[in-house]
Coordinates of C-alpha atoms and ligand atoms in Angstrom, one line a residue:
X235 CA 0.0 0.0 0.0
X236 CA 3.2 2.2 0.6
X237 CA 4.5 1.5 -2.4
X238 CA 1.4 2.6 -4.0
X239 CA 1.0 5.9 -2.3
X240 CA 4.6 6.6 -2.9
X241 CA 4.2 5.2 -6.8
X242 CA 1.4 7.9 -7.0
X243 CA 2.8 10.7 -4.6
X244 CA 5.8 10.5 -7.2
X245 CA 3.8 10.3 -10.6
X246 CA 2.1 12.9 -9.3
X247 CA 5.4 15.1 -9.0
X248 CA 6.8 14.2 -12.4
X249 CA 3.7 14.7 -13.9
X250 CA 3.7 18.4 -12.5
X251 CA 7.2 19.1 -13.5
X252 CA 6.7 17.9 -17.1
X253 CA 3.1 19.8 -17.4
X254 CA 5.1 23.1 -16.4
X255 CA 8.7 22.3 -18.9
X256 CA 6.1 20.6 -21.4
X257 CA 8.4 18.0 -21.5
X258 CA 6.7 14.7 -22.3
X259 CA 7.5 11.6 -20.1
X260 CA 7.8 9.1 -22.9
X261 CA 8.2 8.9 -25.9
X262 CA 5.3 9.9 -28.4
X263 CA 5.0 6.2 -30.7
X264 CA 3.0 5.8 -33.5
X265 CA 1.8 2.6 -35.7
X266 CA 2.9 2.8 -39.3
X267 CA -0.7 3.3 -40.2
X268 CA -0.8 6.4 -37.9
X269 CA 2.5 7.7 -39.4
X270 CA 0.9 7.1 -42.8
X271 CA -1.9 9.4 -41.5
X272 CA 0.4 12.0 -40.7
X273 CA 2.3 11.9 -43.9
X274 CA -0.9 12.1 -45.9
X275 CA -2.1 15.1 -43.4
X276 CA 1.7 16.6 -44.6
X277 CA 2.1 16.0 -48.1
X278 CA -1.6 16.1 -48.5
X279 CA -1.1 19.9 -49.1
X280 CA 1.4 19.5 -52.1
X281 CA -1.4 17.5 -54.3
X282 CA -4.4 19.4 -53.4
X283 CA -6.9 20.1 -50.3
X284 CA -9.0 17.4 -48.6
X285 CA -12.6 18.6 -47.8
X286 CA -14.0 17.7 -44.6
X287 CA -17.6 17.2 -43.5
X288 CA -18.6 16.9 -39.8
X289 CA -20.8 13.5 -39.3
X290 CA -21.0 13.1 -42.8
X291 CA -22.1 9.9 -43.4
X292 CA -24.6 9.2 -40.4
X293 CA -27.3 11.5 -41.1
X294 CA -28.3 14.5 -43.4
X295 CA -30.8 16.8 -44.3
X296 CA -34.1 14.5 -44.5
X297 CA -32.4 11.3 -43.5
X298 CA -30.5 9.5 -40.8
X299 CA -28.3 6.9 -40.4
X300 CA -28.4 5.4 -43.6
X301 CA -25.0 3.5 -44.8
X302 CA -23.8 4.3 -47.9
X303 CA -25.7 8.0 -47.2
X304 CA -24.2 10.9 -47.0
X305 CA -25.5 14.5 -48.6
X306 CA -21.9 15.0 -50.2
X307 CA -22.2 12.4 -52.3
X308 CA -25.4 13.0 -52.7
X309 CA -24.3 15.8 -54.2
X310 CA -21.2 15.1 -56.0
X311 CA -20.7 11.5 -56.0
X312 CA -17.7 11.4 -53.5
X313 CA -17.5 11.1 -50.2
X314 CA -15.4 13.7 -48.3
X315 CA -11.3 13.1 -47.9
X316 CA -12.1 14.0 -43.8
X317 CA -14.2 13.2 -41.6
X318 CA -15.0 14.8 -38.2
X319 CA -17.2 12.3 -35.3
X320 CA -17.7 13.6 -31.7
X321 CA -16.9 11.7 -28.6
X322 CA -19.3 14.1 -26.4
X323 CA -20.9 12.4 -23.5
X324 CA -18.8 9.0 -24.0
X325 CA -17.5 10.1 -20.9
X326 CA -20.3 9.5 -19.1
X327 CA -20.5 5.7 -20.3
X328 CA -23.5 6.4 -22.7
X329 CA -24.4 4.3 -26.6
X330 CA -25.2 7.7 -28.0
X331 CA -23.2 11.3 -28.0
X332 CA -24.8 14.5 -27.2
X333 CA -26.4 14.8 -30.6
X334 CA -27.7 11.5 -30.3
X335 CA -25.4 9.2 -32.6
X336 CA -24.6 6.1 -31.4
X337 CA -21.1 5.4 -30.9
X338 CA -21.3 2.1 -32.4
X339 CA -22.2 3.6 -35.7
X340 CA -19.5 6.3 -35.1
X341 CA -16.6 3.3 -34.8
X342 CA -18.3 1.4 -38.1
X343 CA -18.1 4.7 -40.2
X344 CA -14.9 5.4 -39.1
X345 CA -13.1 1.9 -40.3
X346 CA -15.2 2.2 -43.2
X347 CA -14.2 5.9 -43.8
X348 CA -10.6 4.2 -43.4
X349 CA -11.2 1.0 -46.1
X350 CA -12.0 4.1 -48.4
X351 CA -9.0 5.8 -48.3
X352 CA -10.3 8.7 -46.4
X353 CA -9.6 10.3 -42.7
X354 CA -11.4 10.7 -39.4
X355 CA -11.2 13.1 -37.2
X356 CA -12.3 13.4 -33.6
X357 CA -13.7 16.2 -31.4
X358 CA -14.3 15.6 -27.7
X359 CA -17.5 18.3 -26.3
X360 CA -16.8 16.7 -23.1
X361 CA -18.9 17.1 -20.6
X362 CA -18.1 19.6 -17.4
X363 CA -16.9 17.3 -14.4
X364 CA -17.3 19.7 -11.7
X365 CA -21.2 21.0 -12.8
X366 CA -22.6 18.2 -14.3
X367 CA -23.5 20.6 -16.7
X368 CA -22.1 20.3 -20.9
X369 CA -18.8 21.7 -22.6
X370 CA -20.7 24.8 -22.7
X371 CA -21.2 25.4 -19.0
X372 CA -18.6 28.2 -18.3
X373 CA -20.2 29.1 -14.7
X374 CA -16.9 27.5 -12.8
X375 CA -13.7 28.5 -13.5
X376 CA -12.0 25.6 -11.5
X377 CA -12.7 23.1 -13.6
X378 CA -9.7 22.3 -15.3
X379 CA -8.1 22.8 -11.8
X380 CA -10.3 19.8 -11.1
X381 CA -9.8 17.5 -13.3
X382 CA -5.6 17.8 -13.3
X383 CA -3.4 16.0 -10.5
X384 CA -4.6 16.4 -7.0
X385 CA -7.7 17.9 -7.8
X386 CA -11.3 17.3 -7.1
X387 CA -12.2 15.3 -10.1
X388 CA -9.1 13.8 -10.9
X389 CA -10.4 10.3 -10.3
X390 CA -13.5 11.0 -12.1
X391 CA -11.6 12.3 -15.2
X392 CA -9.2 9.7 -15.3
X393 CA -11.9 7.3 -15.7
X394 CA -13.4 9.2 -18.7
X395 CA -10.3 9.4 -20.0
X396 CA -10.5 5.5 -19.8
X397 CA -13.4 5.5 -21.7
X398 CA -11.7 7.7 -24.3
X399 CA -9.3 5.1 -24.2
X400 CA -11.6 2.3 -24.6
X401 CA -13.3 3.9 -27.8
X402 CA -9.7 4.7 -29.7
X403 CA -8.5 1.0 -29.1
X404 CA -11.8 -0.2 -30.4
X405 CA -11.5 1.2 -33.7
X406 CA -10.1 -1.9 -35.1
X407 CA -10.5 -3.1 -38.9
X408 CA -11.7 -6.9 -39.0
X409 CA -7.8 -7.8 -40.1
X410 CA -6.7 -6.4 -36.7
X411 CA -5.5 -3.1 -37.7
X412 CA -5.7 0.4 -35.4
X413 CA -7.7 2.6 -37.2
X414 CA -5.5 6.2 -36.8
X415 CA -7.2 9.4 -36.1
X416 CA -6.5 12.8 -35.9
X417 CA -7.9 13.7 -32.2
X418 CA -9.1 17.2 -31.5
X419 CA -10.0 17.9 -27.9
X420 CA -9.7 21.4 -26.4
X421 CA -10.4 23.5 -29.0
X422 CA -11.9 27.1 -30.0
X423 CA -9.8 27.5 -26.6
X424 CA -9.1 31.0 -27.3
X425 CA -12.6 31.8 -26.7
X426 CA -14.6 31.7 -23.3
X427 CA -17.2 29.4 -24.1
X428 CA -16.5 25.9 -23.0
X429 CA -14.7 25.1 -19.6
X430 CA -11.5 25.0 -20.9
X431 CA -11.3 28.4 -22.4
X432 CA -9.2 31.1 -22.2
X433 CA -10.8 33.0 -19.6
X434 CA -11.9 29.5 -17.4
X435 CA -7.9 28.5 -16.7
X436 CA -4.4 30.2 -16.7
X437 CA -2.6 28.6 -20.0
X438 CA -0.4 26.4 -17.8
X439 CA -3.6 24.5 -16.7
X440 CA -4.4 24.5 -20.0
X441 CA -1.5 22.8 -21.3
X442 CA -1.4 20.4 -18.4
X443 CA -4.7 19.2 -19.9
X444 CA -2.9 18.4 -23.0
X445 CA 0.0 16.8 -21.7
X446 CA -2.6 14.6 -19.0
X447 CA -5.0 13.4 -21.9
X448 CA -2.2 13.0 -24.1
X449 CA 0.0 11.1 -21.6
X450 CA -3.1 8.9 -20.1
X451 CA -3.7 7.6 -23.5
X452 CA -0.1 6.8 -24.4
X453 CA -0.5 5.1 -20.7
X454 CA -3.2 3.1 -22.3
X455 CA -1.0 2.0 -24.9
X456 CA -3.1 4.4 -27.5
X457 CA -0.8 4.7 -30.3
X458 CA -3.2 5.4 -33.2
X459 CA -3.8 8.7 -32.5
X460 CA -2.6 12.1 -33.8
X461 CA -3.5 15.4 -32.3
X462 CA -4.9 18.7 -33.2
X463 CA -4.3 21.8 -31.6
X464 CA -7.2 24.2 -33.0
X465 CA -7.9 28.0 -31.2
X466 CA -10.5 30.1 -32.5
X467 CA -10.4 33.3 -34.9
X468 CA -9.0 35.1 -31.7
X469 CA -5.4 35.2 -32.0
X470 CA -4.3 38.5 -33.8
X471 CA -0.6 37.2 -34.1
X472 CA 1.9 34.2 -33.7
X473 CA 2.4 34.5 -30.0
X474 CA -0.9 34.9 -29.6
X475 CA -1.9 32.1 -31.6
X476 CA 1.3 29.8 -29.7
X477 CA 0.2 30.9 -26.4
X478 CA -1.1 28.0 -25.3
X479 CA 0.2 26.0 -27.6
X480 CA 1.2 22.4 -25.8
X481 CA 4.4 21.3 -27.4
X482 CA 5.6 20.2 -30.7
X483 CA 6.2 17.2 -29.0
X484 CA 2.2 16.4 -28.3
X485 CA 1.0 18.5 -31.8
X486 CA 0.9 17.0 -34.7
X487 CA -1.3 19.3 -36.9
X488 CA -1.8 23.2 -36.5
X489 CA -5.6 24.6 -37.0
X490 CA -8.3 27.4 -36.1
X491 CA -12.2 27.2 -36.4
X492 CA -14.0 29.8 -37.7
X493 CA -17.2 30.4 -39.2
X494 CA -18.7 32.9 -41.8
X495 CA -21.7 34.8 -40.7
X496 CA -24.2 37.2 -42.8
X497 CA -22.0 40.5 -41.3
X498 CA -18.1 40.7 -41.1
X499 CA -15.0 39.9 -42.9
X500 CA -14.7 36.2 -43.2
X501 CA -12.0 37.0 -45.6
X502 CA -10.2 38.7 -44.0
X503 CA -10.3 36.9 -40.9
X504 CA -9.2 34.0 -42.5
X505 CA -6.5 35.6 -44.1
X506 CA -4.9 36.8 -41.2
X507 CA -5.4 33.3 -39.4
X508 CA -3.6 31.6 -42.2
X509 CA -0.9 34.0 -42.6
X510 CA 0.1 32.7 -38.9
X511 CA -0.1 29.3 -39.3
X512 CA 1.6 29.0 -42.6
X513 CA 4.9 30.8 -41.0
X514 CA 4.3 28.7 -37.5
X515 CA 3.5 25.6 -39.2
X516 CA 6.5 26.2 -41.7
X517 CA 9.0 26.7 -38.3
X518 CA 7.7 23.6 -36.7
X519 CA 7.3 21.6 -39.7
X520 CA 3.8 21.2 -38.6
X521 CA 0.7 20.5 -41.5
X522 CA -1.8 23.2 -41.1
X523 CA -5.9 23.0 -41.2
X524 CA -9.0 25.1 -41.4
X525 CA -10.5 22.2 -38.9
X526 CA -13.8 24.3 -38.6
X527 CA -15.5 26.4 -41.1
X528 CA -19.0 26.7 -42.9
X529 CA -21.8 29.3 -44.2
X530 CA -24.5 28.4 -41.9
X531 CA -27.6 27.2 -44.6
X532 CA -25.0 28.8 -47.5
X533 CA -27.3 31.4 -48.7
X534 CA -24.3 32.3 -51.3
X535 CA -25.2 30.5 -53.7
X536 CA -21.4 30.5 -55.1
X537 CA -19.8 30.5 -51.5
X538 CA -17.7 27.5 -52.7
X539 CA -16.0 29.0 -55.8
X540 CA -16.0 32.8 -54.6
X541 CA -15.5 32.2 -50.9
X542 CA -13.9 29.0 -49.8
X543 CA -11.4 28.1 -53.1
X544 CA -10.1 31.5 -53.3
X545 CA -8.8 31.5 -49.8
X546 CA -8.0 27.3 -50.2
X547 CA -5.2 28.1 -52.9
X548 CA -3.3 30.7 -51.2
X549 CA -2.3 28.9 -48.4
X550 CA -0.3 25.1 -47.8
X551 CA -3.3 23.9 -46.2
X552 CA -3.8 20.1 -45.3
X553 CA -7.7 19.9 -45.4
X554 CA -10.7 21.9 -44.6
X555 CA -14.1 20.9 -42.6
X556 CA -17.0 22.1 -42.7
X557 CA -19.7 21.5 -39.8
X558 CA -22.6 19.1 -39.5
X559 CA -25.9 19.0 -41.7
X560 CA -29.0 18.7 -39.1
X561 CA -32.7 19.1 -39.4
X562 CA -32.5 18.5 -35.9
X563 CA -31.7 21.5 -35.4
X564 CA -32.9 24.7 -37.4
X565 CA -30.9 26.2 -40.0
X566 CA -27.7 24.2 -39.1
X567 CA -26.2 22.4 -42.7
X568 CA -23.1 23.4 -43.7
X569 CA -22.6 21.3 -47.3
X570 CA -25.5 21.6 -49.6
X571 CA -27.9 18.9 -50.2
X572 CA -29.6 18.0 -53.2
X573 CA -31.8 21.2 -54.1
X574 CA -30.1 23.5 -52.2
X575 CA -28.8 26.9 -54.0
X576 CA -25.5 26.3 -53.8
X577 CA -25.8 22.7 -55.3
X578 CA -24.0 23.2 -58.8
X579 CA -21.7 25.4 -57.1
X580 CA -20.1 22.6 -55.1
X581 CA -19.9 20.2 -58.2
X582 CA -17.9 22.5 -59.7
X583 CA -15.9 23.1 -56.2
X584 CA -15.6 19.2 -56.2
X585 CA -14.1 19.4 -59.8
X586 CA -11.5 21.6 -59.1
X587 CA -8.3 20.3 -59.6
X588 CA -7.0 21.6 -56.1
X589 CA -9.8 20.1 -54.0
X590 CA -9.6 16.4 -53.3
X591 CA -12.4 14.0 -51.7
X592 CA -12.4 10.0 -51.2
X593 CA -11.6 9.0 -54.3
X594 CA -8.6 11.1 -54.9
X595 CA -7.2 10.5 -51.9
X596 CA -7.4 6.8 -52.1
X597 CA -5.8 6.9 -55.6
X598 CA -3.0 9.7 -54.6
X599 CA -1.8 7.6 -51.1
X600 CA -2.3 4.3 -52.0
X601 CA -4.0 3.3 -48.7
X602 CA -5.7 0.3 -47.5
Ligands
BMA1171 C1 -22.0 22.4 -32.3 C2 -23.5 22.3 -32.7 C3 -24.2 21.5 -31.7 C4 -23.5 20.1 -31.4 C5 -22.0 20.3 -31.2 C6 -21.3 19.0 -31.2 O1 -21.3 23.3 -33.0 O2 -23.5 21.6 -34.0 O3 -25.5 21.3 -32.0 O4 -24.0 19.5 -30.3 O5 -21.4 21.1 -32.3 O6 -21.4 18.2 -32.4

C-alpha cells in the first residue's frame, strides 16, 4: 500500500514538473498506419486540399443513419477526404453522443471511412466534471483545476479518459489493424465558451490538460492517434496564436475554427489566421488545417467557388471541414444537399483540380 501511495505521490510530481517544462515523459509512438496518416495530413497539401464534413455519413438533411448515405455524395458523387465524429458524453459511459449518434455507428463509419481511403477526425465536447452541466457550462472556473493531479475530479476524469481510451483502441479493422485518427480535444480554446477556455484557466492549466490526456492515453498504450491543436479566430498574431500551444512534442497538426456569418469579414479573418499558421507551421514543420468552417444554410449560392477556393489556394493547407448537416436543429447544414442553392456550385468546387475528396485520396496515397 506504501508503495502505491509513494508510486502515486511520485507520478504525481513528475507529472507536475513535465506539465510546467512541457516535456513529455515518454516517448510519443506511432503505428505505421498512424505515421501514414500523418504523412498524408503533410504531403496532403502538395497534391491538393482534402474537404471535410462533420458526421457526414450518419445523417443529413431528410435522412438519418443510412449507410452508404451521405448529402456529399449526394451531391457530388464522392464522399469527403475527412471526416470529423464527436466523442461528447462517452464520458459518461452512454451508446449515444450529445447529438444522439450512437457510438457504435461512429466506430463502423470510421473503419469504413478508413477501407475508403479517407480520414477521421475526432472532437471531444466533453462534458463539465465539476457542474454536471455540458462543454458549454462556463459558470466554474475551476474546472480544469479539477480534473488535473490532486484535484477534485481527478479520479472521475481519469476514468473518462478510460473510456476515451476504450473507444480509440476499439476502432479496429476486421484484419486487426488500429484505425488512426486525428484527435481534437480542447479546441476554439481562445474563446470563453467551454470550460476549458481562455478565460476558465491560466494557460499552464491548460497545457497540463494536453500533456494529461495526451499522456493517459499513451498510458493506455493508445498509439493510433494524432492530435490537433485548433484555437479560435481570436489570436491577432503568432504569439498569440502559440500561447497556449502544448508542445511540438504532443501536436501534430496546426488549425483554427472559424465560421462565416451574414455580417463581417470572413476573408479577412481567414487571411490573417492563415498568414500565422503557414509561417508557424513552416517553423515547426507542422501541417496546417482550417479544422472548422462553414456558411450556416449557405445562402451564397457561389460560396464554394467565390468564398472558400479563393482562400483554399493561397495557403499550404492540409484539409478543410465544414460543420454538421442537421434538421435537428434549425438552420444548421453546412454542405449543400440536393436542391439546395449552392448545389452546382459545389460540383464544380468538387471538380476543381485543387480540391480532393475519397476518391482522390485513395488513388493519390495508396491506402488500404
Ligand atoms: C455544435 C453544434 C451543436 C453540437 C456540437 C457537437 O457546434 O452543432 O449542435 O451538439 O457542435 O457536435
Amino acid at each position: 500500500m506504501k508503495t502505491a501511495i509513494y508510486l502515486l505521490a511520485s507520478f504525481c510530481l513528475c507529472f507536475n514538473a513535465a506539465a510546467q517544462e512541457q516535456v513529455l515523459s515518454f516517448q510519443k509512438s506511432t503505428t505505421p498506419e498512424t505515421k501514414h496518416l500523418l504523412s498524408t495530413l503533410t504531403e496532403g497539401a502538395d497534391k491538393g486540399i482534402m474537404f471535410g464534413h462533420q458526421d457526414d455519413p450518419l445523417y443529413g438533411i431528410g435522412w438519418e443513419f443510412k449507410t452508404g448515405d451521405s448529402d456529399v455524395r449526394r451531391v457530388c458523387g464522392d464522399f469527403p477526404a475527412v471526416m470529423g465524429f464527436d466523442l461528447g458524453e462517452i464520458e459518461l459511459g452512454k451508446s449515444e453522443n450529445l447529438d444522439e449518434v450512437p457510438f457504435e455507428l461512429i466506430r463502423e463509419e470510421v473503419i469504413a471511412q478508413y477501407h475508403r481511403g479517407g480520414i477521421s477526425t475526432i472532437s471531444w465536447h466533453v462534458a463539465n466534471p465539476l457542474t454536471g452541466g455540458s462543454s458549454w457550462d462556463v459558470s466554474d472556473t475551476t474546472v480544469v483545476t479539477s480534473v488535473l493531479p490532486g484535484g477534485s475530479c481527478h479520479e472521475k476524469f481519469t476514468g473518462w479518459m478510460d473510456l476515451l481510451a476504450d473507444f480509440i483502441l476499439s476502432l479496429e479493422t476486421a484484419d486487426g489493424i488500429k484505425v488512426p485518427v486525428l484527435f481534437r480535444p480542447w479546441h476554439e480554446h481562445t474563446g470563453s465558451w467551454f470550460w476549458w477556455g481562455q478565460n476558465l484557466c491560466s494557460k499552464e492549466q491548460y497545457k497540463s490538460l494536453w500533456v494529461m490526456v495526451s499522456e493517459y492515453l499513451h498510458a493506455r498504450g493508445v498509439q493510433n492517434v494524432l492530435y490537433a491543436y485548433s484555437p479560435g479566430i481570436e489570436p491577432l498574431n503568432t504569439d498569440q496564436y502559440l500561447e497556449r500551444y502544448p508542445g511540438s512534442e504532443i501536436i501534430d497538426l496546426l488549425g483554427f475554427d472559424y465560421y462565416q456569418s451574414k455580417h463581417g469579414d470572413y476573408t479577412g479573418q481567414m487571411q490573417r489566421l492563415l498568414t500565422i499558421m503557414t509561417s508557424i507551421g513552416k517553423k515547426y514543420g507542422k501541417p496546417i488545417a482550417i479544422t472548422e468552417t462553414g456558411f450556416g444554410t449557405i445562402p451564397d449560392s457561389n460560396w464554394w467557388t467565390k468564398t472558400l477556393l479563393p482562400l483554399m489556394e493561397k495557403y499550404p493547407i492540409s484539409y478543410v471541414l465544414v460543420w454538421r448537416n442537421t434538421d435537428k436543429q434549425e438552420n444548421h447544414y453546412f454542405t449543400p444537399y440536393p436542391g439546395q442553392a449552392s448545389e452546382e456550385d459545389f460540383v464544380k468546387f468538387y471538380q476543381h483540380p485543387k480540391t480532393l475528396f475519397a476518391k482522390d485520396i485513395k488513388s493519390l496515397f495508396q491506402s488500404k
